XYZ file of C-alpha atoms in Angstrom:
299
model
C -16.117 -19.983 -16.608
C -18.803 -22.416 -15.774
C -19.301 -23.870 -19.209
C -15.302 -24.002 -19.528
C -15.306 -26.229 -16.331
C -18.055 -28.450 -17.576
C -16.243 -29.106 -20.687
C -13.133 -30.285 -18.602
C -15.085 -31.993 -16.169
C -16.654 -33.901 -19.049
C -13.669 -34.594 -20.955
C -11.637 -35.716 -17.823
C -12.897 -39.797 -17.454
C -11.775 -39.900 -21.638
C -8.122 -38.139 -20.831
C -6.874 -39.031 -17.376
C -6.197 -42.818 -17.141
C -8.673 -45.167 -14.341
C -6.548 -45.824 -11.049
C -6.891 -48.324 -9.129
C -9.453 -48.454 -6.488
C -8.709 -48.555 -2.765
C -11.380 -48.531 0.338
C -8.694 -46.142 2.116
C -9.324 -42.389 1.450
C -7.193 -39.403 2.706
C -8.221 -37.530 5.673
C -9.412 -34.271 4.648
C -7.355 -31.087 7.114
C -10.715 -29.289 7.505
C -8.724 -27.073 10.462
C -6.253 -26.046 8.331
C -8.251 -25.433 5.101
C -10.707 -23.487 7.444
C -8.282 -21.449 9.086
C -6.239 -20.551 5.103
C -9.957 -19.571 4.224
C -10.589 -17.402 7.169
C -7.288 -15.807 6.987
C -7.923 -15.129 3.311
C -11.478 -13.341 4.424
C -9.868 -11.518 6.905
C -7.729 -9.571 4.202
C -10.766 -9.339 1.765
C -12.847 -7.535 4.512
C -9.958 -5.628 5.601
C -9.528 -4.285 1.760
C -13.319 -2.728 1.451
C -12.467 -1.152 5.045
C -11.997 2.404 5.048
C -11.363 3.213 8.582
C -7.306 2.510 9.055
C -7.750 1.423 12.233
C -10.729 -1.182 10.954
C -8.189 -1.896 8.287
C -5.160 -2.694 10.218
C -7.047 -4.857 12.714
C -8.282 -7.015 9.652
C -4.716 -7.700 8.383
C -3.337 -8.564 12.021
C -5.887 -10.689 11.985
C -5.189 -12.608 8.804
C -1.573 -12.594 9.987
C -2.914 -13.895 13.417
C -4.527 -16.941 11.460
C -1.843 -17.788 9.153
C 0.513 -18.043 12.442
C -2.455 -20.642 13.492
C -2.236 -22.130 10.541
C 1.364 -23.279 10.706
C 1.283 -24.012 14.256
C -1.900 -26.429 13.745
C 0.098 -27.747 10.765
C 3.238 -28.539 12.562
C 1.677 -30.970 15.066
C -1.411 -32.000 13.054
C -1.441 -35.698 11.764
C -3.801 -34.245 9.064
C -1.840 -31.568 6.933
C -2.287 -29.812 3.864
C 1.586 -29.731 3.612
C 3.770 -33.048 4.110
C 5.765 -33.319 6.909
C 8.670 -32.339 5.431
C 7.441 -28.620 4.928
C 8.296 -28.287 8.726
C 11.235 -30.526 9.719
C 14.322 -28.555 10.484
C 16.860 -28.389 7.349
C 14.468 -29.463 4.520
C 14.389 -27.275 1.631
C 10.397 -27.486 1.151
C 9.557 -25.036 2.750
C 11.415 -22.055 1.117
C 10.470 -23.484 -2.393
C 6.862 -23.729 -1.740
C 7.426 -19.504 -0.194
C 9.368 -18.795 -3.272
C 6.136 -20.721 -5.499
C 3.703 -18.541 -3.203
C 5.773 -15.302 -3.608
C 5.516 -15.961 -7.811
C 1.975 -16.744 -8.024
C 1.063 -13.904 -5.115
C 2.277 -11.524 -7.941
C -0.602 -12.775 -10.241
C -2.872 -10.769 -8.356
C -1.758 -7.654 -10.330
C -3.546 -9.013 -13.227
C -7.298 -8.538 -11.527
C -6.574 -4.054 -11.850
C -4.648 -3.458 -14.739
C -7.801 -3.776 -16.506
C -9.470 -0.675 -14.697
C -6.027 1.075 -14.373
C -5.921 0.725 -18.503
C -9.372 2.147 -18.631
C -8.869 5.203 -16.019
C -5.342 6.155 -16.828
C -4.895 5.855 -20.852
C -9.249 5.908 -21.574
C -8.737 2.107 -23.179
C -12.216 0.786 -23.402
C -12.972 -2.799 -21.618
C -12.289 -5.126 -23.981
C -9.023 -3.926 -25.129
C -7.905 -2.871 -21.113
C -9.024 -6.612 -20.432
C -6.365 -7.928 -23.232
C -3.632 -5.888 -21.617
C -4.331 -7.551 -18.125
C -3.378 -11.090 -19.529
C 0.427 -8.899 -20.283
C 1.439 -11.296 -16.981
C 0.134 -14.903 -18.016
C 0.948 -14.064 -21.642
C 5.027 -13.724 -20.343
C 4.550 -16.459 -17.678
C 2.847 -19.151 -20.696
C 5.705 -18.298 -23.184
C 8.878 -18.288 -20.950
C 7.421 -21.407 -19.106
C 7.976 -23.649 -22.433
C 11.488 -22.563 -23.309
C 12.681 -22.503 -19.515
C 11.167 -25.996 -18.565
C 14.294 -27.628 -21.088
C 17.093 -26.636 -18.907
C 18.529 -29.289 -16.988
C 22.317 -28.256 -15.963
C 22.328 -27.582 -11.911
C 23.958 -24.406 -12.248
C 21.295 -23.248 -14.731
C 18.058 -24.363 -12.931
C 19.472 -22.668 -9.508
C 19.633 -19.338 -11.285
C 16.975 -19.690 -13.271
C 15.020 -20.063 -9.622
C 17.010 -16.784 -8.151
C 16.239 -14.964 -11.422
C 12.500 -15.290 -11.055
C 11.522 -13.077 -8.537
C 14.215 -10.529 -9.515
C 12.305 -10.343 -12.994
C 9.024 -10.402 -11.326
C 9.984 -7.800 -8.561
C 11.929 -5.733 -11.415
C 8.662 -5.797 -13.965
C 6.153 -4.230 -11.312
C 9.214 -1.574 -10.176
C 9.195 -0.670 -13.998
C 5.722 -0.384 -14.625
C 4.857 1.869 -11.443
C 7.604 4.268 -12.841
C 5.955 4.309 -16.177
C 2.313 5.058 -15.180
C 0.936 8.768 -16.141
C -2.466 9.715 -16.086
C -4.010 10.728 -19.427
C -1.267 8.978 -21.414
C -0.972 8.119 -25.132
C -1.705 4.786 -26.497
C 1.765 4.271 -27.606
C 2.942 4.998 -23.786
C 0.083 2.162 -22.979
C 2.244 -0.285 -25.555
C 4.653 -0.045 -23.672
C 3.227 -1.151 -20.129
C 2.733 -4.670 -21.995
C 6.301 -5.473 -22.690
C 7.028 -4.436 -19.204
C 4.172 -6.735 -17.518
C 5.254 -9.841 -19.957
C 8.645 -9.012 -18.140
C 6.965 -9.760 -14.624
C 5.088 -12.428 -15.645
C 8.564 -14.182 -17.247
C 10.122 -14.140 -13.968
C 7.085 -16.933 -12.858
C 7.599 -19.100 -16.166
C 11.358 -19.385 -15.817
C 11.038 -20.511 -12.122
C 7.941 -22.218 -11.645
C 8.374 -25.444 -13.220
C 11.649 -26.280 -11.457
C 10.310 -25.106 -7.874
C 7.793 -27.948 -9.116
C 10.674 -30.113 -9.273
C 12.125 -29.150 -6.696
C 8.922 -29.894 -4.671
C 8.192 -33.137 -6.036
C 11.898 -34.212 -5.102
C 12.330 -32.894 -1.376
C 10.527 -35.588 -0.182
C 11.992 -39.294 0.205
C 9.282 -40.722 1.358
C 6.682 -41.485 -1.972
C 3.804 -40.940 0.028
C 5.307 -37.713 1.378
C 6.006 -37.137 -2.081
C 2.525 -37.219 -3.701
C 1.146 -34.681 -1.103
C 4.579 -32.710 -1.990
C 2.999 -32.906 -5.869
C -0.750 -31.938 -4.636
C 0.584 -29.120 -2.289
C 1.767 -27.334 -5.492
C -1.633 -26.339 -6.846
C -2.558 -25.577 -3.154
C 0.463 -23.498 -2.674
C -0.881 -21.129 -6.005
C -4.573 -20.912 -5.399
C -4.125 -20.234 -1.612
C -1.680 -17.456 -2.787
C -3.471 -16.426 -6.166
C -6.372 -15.552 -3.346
C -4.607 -14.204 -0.417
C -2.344 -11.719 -2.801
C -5.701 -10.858 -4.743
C -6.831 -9.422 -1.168
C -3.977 -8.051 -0.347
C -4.016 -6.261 -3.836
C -7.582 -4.534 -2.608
C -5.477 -3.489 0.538
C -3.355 -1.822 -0.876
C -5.202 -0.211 -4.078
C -7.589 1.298 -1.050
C -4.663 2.872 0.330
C -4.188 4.689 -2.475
C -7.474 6.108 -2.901
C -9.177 8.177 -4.422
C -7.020 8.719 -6.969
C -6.848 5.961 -9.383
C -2.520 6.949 -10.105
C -1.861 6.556 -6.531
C -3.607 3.443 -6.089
C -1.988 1.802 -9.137
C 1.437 2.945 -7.744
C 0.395 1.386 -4.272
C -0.108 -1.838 -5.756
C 2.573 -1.963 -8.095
C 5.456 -0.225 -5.471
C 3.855 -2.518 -2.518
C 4.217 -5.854 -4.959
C 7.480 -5.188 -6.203
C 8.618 -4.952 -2.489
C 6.792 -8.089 -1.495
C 7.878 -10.144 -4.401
C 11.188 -9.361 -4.519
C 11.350 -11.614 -0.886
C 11.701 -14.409 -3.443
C 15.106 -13.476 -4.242
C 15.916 -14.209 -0.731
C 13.239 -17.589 -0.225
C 15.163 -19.028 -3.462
C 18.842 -18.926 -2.002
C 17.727 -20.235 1.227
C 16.311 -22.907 -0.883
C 19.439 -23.577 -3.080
C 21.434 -23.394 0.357
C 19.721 -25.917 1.945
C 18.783 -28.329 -0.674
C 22.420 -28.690 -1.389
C 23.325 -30.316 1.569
C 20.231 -33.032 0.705
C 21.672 -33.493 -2.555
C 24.828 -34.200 -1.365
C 23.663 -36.525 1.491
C 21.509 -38.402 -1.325
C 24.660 -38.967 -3.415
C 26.633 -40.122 -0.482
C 23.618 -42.597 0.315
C 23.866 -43.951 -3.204
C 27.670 -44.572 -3.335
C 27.454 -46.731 -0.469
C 24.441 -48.466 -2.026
C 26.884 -49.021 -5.223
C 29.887 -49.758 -3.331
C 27.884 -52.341 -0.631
């Protein structure tokens, strides 16, 4: 991974084209980034716990400082979010949940490796190629899905998402045995490309959809930069909340697998409900925007 990020850091001054300079830089939200990093500890601690009590008190915690977090955020001048993430009737906020809900399933990825090895006896290498099952779906479905443009189309291709997502981890807790055949293993990677589908054919037009809430084009670049902040912040916290929940299904490896997958599909599937709110309120910004511009026309 380190030679992999020298070669893009290398090859990044001969790619990306030379911006113009300013004196000004960007204040950097140190309370907020320190308070998401804390928060994420908290659940990483709170997943190698093995007391329940210990365990519990780490996760209210976490919750504690994400509630922090947002309350900083709201009445900070220096955000990690624009401002429009917490102004009353703006649609950001539910599409950057509903980007956070698809990239928190991700975290699946990190122990399907070890549950290929300990349920079905794959060795490493070929356990690791089944844990890409959910990039492999997202990377595919991504291309094809980033073409539509019809309204109706991209708001259901939003909703969809987490249903497929939700839908792929319900399937493939159903279908894990211990002691299985390979060609019972097969199938698990069908079933994961499923999951990981429901992220390509939604992600890129929550993007959009992120990149447009904004009016103002300052508010709008941070609206483009939050994106990449919205998946590694939940890439990490759903990583730790993975451990969480494949503890509480120890010791046996079946029971943790089912905890994860059972406990993801639930969590997930709130982006069903994140994406409507976000089609329900975005409408009434569309439709405000269009009014706006027949005036301008008409004046």
């Amino acid at each position: 991974m380190a030679g992999v990020a020298a070669v893009c850091g290398a090859a990044v001054p001969r790619v990306l084209p030379r911006g113009e300079r300013s004196g000004a830089a960007a204040p950097v939200p140190v309370v907020s980034l320190v308070l998401v990093m804390a928060a994420t500890a908290a659940v990483s601690v709170a997943g190698v716990l093995h007391d329940i009590v210990a365990r519990a008190a780490g996760l209210a915690v976490a919750l504690l400082l994400v509630v922090g977090f947002v309350a900083h955020e709201r009445r900070s001048e220096r955000r990690v979010f624009p401002g429009a993430a917490y102004r009353a009737g703006s649609a950001l906020k539910w599409v950057y949940l509903t980007l956070g809900l698809l990239a928190f399933g991700v975290a699946v990825e990190s122990f399907v490796p070890l549950f290929g090895q300990r349920l079905a006896g794959l060795p490493p290498l070929v356990a690791g190629f089944f844990g890409a099952a959910v990039s492999l779906g997202w990377s595919l479905t991504q291309i094809g899905s980033s073409s539509a443009v019809r309204e109706r189309t991209v708001r259901r291709l939003r909703t969809l998402g987490p249903v497929l997502l939700a839908l792929g981890f319900l399937v493939q807790g159903l279908l894990l045995r211990e002691n299985v055949p390979i060609w019972w293993v097969v199938i698990w990677v069908p079933v994961l490309c499923v999951a990981g589908s429901g992220i390509g054919i939604a992600y890129p037009h929550l993007s959009v959809a992120a990149m447009a809430a904004a009016a103002d084009p300052a508010e709008g670049r941070q609206a483009a930069a939050a994106i990449a902040t919205v998946t590694t912040m939940s890439t990490a916290f759903g990583t730790a909340v993975a451990g969480v929940l494949v503890g509480l299904g120890g010791p046996s490896t079946l029971g943790s697998a089912r905890w994860l997958l059972f406990g993801f599909a639930v969590l997930c599937a709130i982006g069903i409900f994140t994406a409507r709110a976000a089609d329900r309120t975005s409408r009434p910004e569309r439709s405000a925007a269009a009014d706006r511009s027949s005036v301008t026309q008409g004046s």
